Coordinates of C-alpha atoms in Angstrom, one line a residue:
M12 CA 116.0 119.6 6.3
A13 CA 114.5 122.9 5.4
G14 CA 110.8 122.9 4.4
N15 CA 109.7 123.7 0.9
P16 CA 108.9 127.5 0.8
M17 CA 106.2 127.0 -1.8
V18 CA 104.3 124.7 0.5
G19 CA 104.5 127.3 3.2
R20 CA 103.2 130.0 0.9
S21 CA 100.4 127.7 -0.3
A22 CA 99.2 127.0 3.3
A23 CA 99.3 130.7 4.1
G24 CA 97.3 131.5 1.0
R25 CA 94.8 128.8 2.0
R26 CA 94.5 130.3 5.5
T27 CA 94.0 133.8 4.0
A28 CA 91.4 132.6 1.6
I29 CA 89.5 130.8 4.4
A30 CA 89.6 134.0 6.5
L31 CA 88.3 136.1 3.7
L32 CA 85.5 133.6 2.9
S33 CA 84.5 133.5 6.6
A34 CA 84.5 137.3 6.8
L35 CA 82.3 137.5 3.7
A36 CA 80.0 134.9 5.0
I37 CA 79.7 136.7 8.3
G38 CA 79.2 140.1 6.6
G39 CA 76.6 138.6 4.2
A40 CA 74.7 137.1 7.1
G41 CA 74.8 140.4 8.9
L42 CA 73.4 142.2 5.8
A43 CA 70.7 139.6 5.5
R44 CA 69.7 140.1 9.1
A45 CA 69.7 143.8 8.7
E46 CA 67.5 143.6 5.6
T47 CA 65.2 141.2 7.4
A48 CA 65.0 143.6 10.4
M49 CA 64.1 146.5 8.2
S50 CA 60.6 147.8 8.9
P51 CA 58.1 148.5 6.1
E52 CA 58.6 152.2 6.8
Q53 CA 62.4 151.9 6.3
K54 CA 62.0 149.9 3.1
A55 CA 59.5 152.4 1.8
A56 CA 61.9 155.3 2.7
E57 CA 64.8 153.6 0.9
A58 CA 62.8 152.6 -2.2
D59 CA 63.0 154.7 -5.3
S60 CA 60.2 157.2 -5.4
A61 CA 58.0 157.4 -8.5
W62 CA 57.7 161.2 -8.1
P63 CA 60.8 162.3 -10.1
E64 CA 59.4 160.5 -13.2
L65 CA 55.8 161.5 -12.6
K66 CA 56.5 165.2 -12.2
P67 CA 57.7 165.8 -15.8
D68 CA 55.1 163.5 -17.2
L69 CA 52.3 165.5 -15.5
F70 CA 53.7 169.0 -15.5
G71 CA 56.4 169.1 -18.1
D72 CA 59.3 171.5 -17.2
R73 CA 57.0 173.9 -15.3
P74 CA 58.6 174.8 -12.0
L75 CA 56.8 173.5 -8.8
I76 CA 57.0 176.0 -5.9
D77 CA 56.9 174.8 -2.3
G78 CA 53.2 175.3 -1.7
T79 CA 52.8 174.9 2.0
D80 CA 51.2 178.3 2.4
T81 CA 49.0 177.9 -0.7
V82 CA 47.7 174.3 -0.4
S83 CA 47.8 171.9 2.5
I84 CA 47.0 168.2 2.5
E85 CA 45.8 166.1 5.5
A86 CA 45.7 162.3 5.6
P87 CA 46.2 159.7 8.3
K88 CA 49.9 158.7 8.7
R89 CA 48.7 155.1 8.9
A90 CA 45.4 154.2 7.3
T91 CA 43.0 151.9 9.1
D92 CA 41.5 150.8 5.7
P93 CA 43.7 151.3 2.6
A94 CA 40.6 151.2 0.3
V95 CA 39.0 154.2 2.1
V96 CA 41.7 156.7 3.1
P97 CA 40.4 160.2 3.9
V98 CA 42.2 163.1 2.3
K99 CA 41.5 166.8 2.9
L100 CA 42.9 169.7 0.8
S101 CA 42.8 173.3 2.1
F102 CA 43.5 176.4 0.1
D103 CA 44.7 179.9 0.9
P104 CA 41.8 182.2 -0.3
K105 CA 44.3 185.0 -1.2
M106 CA 46.0 182.7 -3.8
E107 CA 43.1 182.1 -6.1
V108 CA 43.6 178.4 -6.6
R109 CA 41.8 177.4 -9.8
K110 CA 43.0 173.8 -10.2
V111 CA 44.5 171.0 -8.0
T112 CA 45.9 167.6 -9.0
L113 CA 45.9 164.9 -6.4
V114 CA 48.7 162.3 -7.0
I115 CA 49.2 159.1 -5.1
D116 CA 52.8 158.4 -6.2
E117 CA 53.0 154.6 -5.9
N118 CA 49.5 153.7 -7.1
P119 CA 49.1 151.8 -10.4
S120 CA 47.4 154.9 -11.8
P121 CA 48.9 157.7 -9.8
V122 CA 46.6 160.6 -10.6
A123 CA 43.6 160.1 -8.3
A124 CA 41.7 163.2 -9.5
T125 CA 42.0 166.7 -11.0
F126 CA 39.7 169.3 -9.7
D127 CA 39.0 172.6 -11.5
F128 CA 37.4 175.4 -9.5
A129 CA 35.2 178.0 -11.2
E130 CA 36.1 181.6 -11.0
G131 CA 34.3 183.2 -8.1
A132 CA 33.5 179.8 -6.5
G133 CA 36.0 180.4 -3.7
V134 CA 36.5 176.8 -2.9
A135 CA 38.5 176.8 0.4
E136 CA 38.5 173.1 1.3
L137 CA 37.8 169.8 -0.4
S138 CA 37.8 166.3 1.1
T139 CA 37.4 162.9 -0.5
R140 CA 38.4 159.3 0.1
V141 CA 41.0 157.4 -1.9
R142 CA 42.6 154.0 -2.4
V143 CA 46.3 153.6 -1.4
N144 CA 48.1 150.6 -2.8
A145 CA 51.5 150.9 -1.1
Y146 CA 53.4 153.1 1.4
T147 CA 53.6 156.3 -0.5
D148 CA 53.8 160.1 -0.7
I149 CA 50.5 161.8 -1.7
H150 CA 51.2 165.1 -3.6
A151 CA 48.8 167.9 -4.2
V152 CA 49.7 170.4 -6.9
A153 CA 47.7 173.6 -7.0
E154 CA 47.5 175.9 -10.0
T155 CA 46.7 179.5 -9.2
A156 CA 45.0 182.0 -11.5
D157 CA 48.3 183.4 -12.6
G158 CA 49.4 179.9 -13.9
K159 CA 51.9 179.2 -11.1
L160 CA 52.1 175.7 -9.6
Y161 CA 52.5 175.0 -5.9
V162 CA 53.2 171.6 -4.5
T163 CA 52.9 169.9 -1.1
K164 CA 52.9 166.3 0.1
T165 CA 52.2 163.9 3.0
F166 CA 53.3 160.3 3.6
V167 CA 50.7 157.6 4.1
K168 CA 51.4 154.1 5.4
A169 CA 48.9 151.7 3.7
A170 CA 49.0 148.8 1.3
G171 CA 46.6 146.9 -1.0
G172 CA 43.9 149.5 -1.3
C173 CA 43.5 149.2 -5.1
A174 CA 43.0 145.4 -5.0
A175 CA 40.8 145.3 -1.8
P176 CA 37.4 143.6 -2.4
A177 CA 34.4 145.9 -2.7
A178 CA 32.6 146.5 0.6
K179 CA 29.1 146.2 -1.0
D180 CA 27.4 143.2 -2.5
P181 CA 27.7 143.6 -6.4
E182 CA 23.9 143.2 -6.9
V183 CA 23.2 145.9 -4.3
A184 CA 25.9 148.1 -5.9
A185 CA 24.4 147.7 -9.4
R186 CA 20.9 148.4 -8.1
E187 CA 21.9 151.6 -6.3
M188 CA 24.4 152.8 -8.9
G189 CA 24.1 156.5 -9.7
K190 CA 22.0 157.5 -6.6
M191 CA 23.1 160.8 -5.3
K192 CA 22.7 162.6 -2.0
M193 CA 23.6 166.2 -1.0
R194 CA 24.0 167.4 2.6
E195 CA 24.5 170.9 3.7
F196 CA 26.2 172.0 7.0
S197 CA 26.3 175.1 9.1
S198 CA 29.7 176.7 9.2
D199 CA 31.5 178.5 12.0
D200 CA 32.9 180.9 9.4
P201 CA 30.0 183.1 8.1
S202 CA 31.9 183.7 4.9
L203 CA 31.9 180.0 4.1
H204 CA 29.2 177.4 3.1
E205 CA 29.8 173.7 3.4
A206 CA 28.2 170.8 1.6
Q207 CA 28.9 167.1 0.8
L208 CA 28.0 165.2 -2.3
M209 CA 27.8 161.4 -2.1
I210 CA 27.4 159.1 -5.2
R211 CA 26.6 155.4 -5.2
H212 CA 29.0 153.8 -7.5
P213 CA 31.4 150.7 -7.2
N214 CA 34.3 152.6 -8.7
N215 CA 35.9 149.3 -9.5
S216 CA 39.7 149.7 -10.0
G217 CA 40.2 146.7 -12.4
L218 CA 42.6 145.2 -9.8
Q219 CA 39.9 143.6 -7.6
K220 CA 38.9 140.0 -7.9
D221 CA 35.4 138.5 -7.8
Q222 CA 35.4 136.6 -4.5
V223 CA 33.5 133.7 -6.1
T224 CA 35.1 133.2 -9.5
L225 CA 38.5 134.8 -8.6
L226 CA 38.4 136.6 -11.9
Y227 CA 39.4 140.2 -12.2
I228 CA 36.4 142.6 -12.1
P229 CA 36.7 145.1 -15.1
A230 CA 37.5 148.7 -14.2
H231 CA 34.3 150.8 -13.9
F232 CA 34.5 154.2 -12.3
I233 CA 33.4 157.8 -12.3
T234 CA 35.4 159.7 -14.8
D235 CA 33.8 163.1 -14.8
L236 CA 31.8 165.2 -12.3
S237 CA 30.4 168.7 -12.3
V238 CA 28.8 170.5 -9.4
E239 CA 26.8 173.7 -9.7
K240 CA 25.0 176.0 -7.3
G241 CA 22.1 178.3 -8.5
G242 CA 23.0 177.5 -12.2
K243 CA 26.7 178.6 -11.7
A244 CA 29.6 176.2 -11.7
L245 CA 31.5 175.4 -8.4
F246 CA 33.9 172.8 -9.6
T247 CA 34.5 169.9 -11.9
M248 CA 36.5 166.7 -11.4
T249 CA 38.2 164.3 -13.7
G250 CA 38.8 161.0 -11.7
G251 CA 40.5 157.7 -11.9
I252 CA 40.7 154.3 -10.2
S253 CA 42.1 155.7 -7.0
I254 CA 38.8 157.3 -5.8
S255 CA 37.2 155.0 -3.4
E256 CA 33.9 153.0 -3.8
D257 CA 30.8 155.3 -3.4
P258 CA 32.7 158.5 -4.1
S259 CA 32.2 161.3 -1.6
F260 CA 33.2 165.0 -1.9
R261 CA 32.8 167.4 1.0
F262 CA 33.7 171.0 0.2
K263 CA 33.6 174.5 1.6
Y264 CA 33.1 177.4 -0.7
R265 CA 32.5 181.2 -0.7
A266 CA 30.2 181.7 -3.6
D267 CA 26.9 183.0 -2.3
D268 CA 24.7 182.0 -5.3
A269 CA 21.1 181.3 -4.4
G270 CA 19.3 178.3 -5.9
P271 CA 19.6 174.5 -5.8
F272 CA 22.7 172.4 -6.2
H273 CA 23.0 170.4 -9.4
A274 CA 25.4 167.4 -9.9
K275 CA 26.2 165.5 -13.0
A276 CA 28.5 162.5 -13.3
S277 CA 29.5 160.1 -16.0
D278 CA 31.5 156.8 -15.8
T279 CA 33.7 154.6 -18.0
E280 CA 30.7 152.8 -19.5
G281 CA 29.1 156.0 -20.7
Q282 CA 26.4 156.1 -18.1
V283 CA 25.3 159.5 -17.0
F284 CA 23.9 160.3 -13.5
E285 CA 22.3 163.7 -12.9
K286 CA 20.3 165.3 -10.1
T287 CA 19.1 168.7 -9.0
F288 CA 18.7 169.1 -5.3
D289 CA 15.9 171.4 -4.3
S290 CA 16.2 173.5 -1.2
G291 CA 16.2 171.2 1.8
Q292 CA 16.3 168.1 -0.3
S293 CA 19.0 165.5 0.1

């Protein structure tokens, strides 16, 4: 007696369905293993970058020119401490850079700082320390005297810098807040002078927790800074939460003005810190 053809088809269908489900299961397991095997670097590389949205917010529709020959940026590829990541910016003196915006793309508040250089100051190099909250590009956008924008970037592997606990005891930090120190260095280039300004300030990001109460510490950071030499401006800074605790700014400049340095800073609580550094004084 011949078998029912419908039964045969049903069995074949069941075998096909089982084969498809098995293939999907195997494929899914393979994808899961591949995702698990992805390194943090790979995940960061495949993640959507914040830069395409940040760029028009910060610079509108102004064109950004590849600025490798105008501004360069140096930072460690992998930071040893995400709360204190050194960043150095260097500028081509022929390009008359008058302003630079430092952007840490994946930070909660991406603009770390904006520096404005006075005409004739000849700032050739500027270094500071920043917090890095996730694997990210760091962009530097330099504006020259003719209004053109030049951009460069570097990638830094770090995480958790904005929420990292303060290194200093809060009572000590409060007692020393606003103290300033200026150091001067000899330079191999006779056309350049070099100095470093250090400011005692917790620069709390608002994302850190009190280690005793586990409550968030309110944001409290330096918002504005001006540095003068001999009564003439060198540069000003507008800063945010990404500048590290106890801000430090080391800079090389060409202005040959005699006279003392003068620094003035203000923070989010309206406090103003100001000091004139007589010759030889730190």
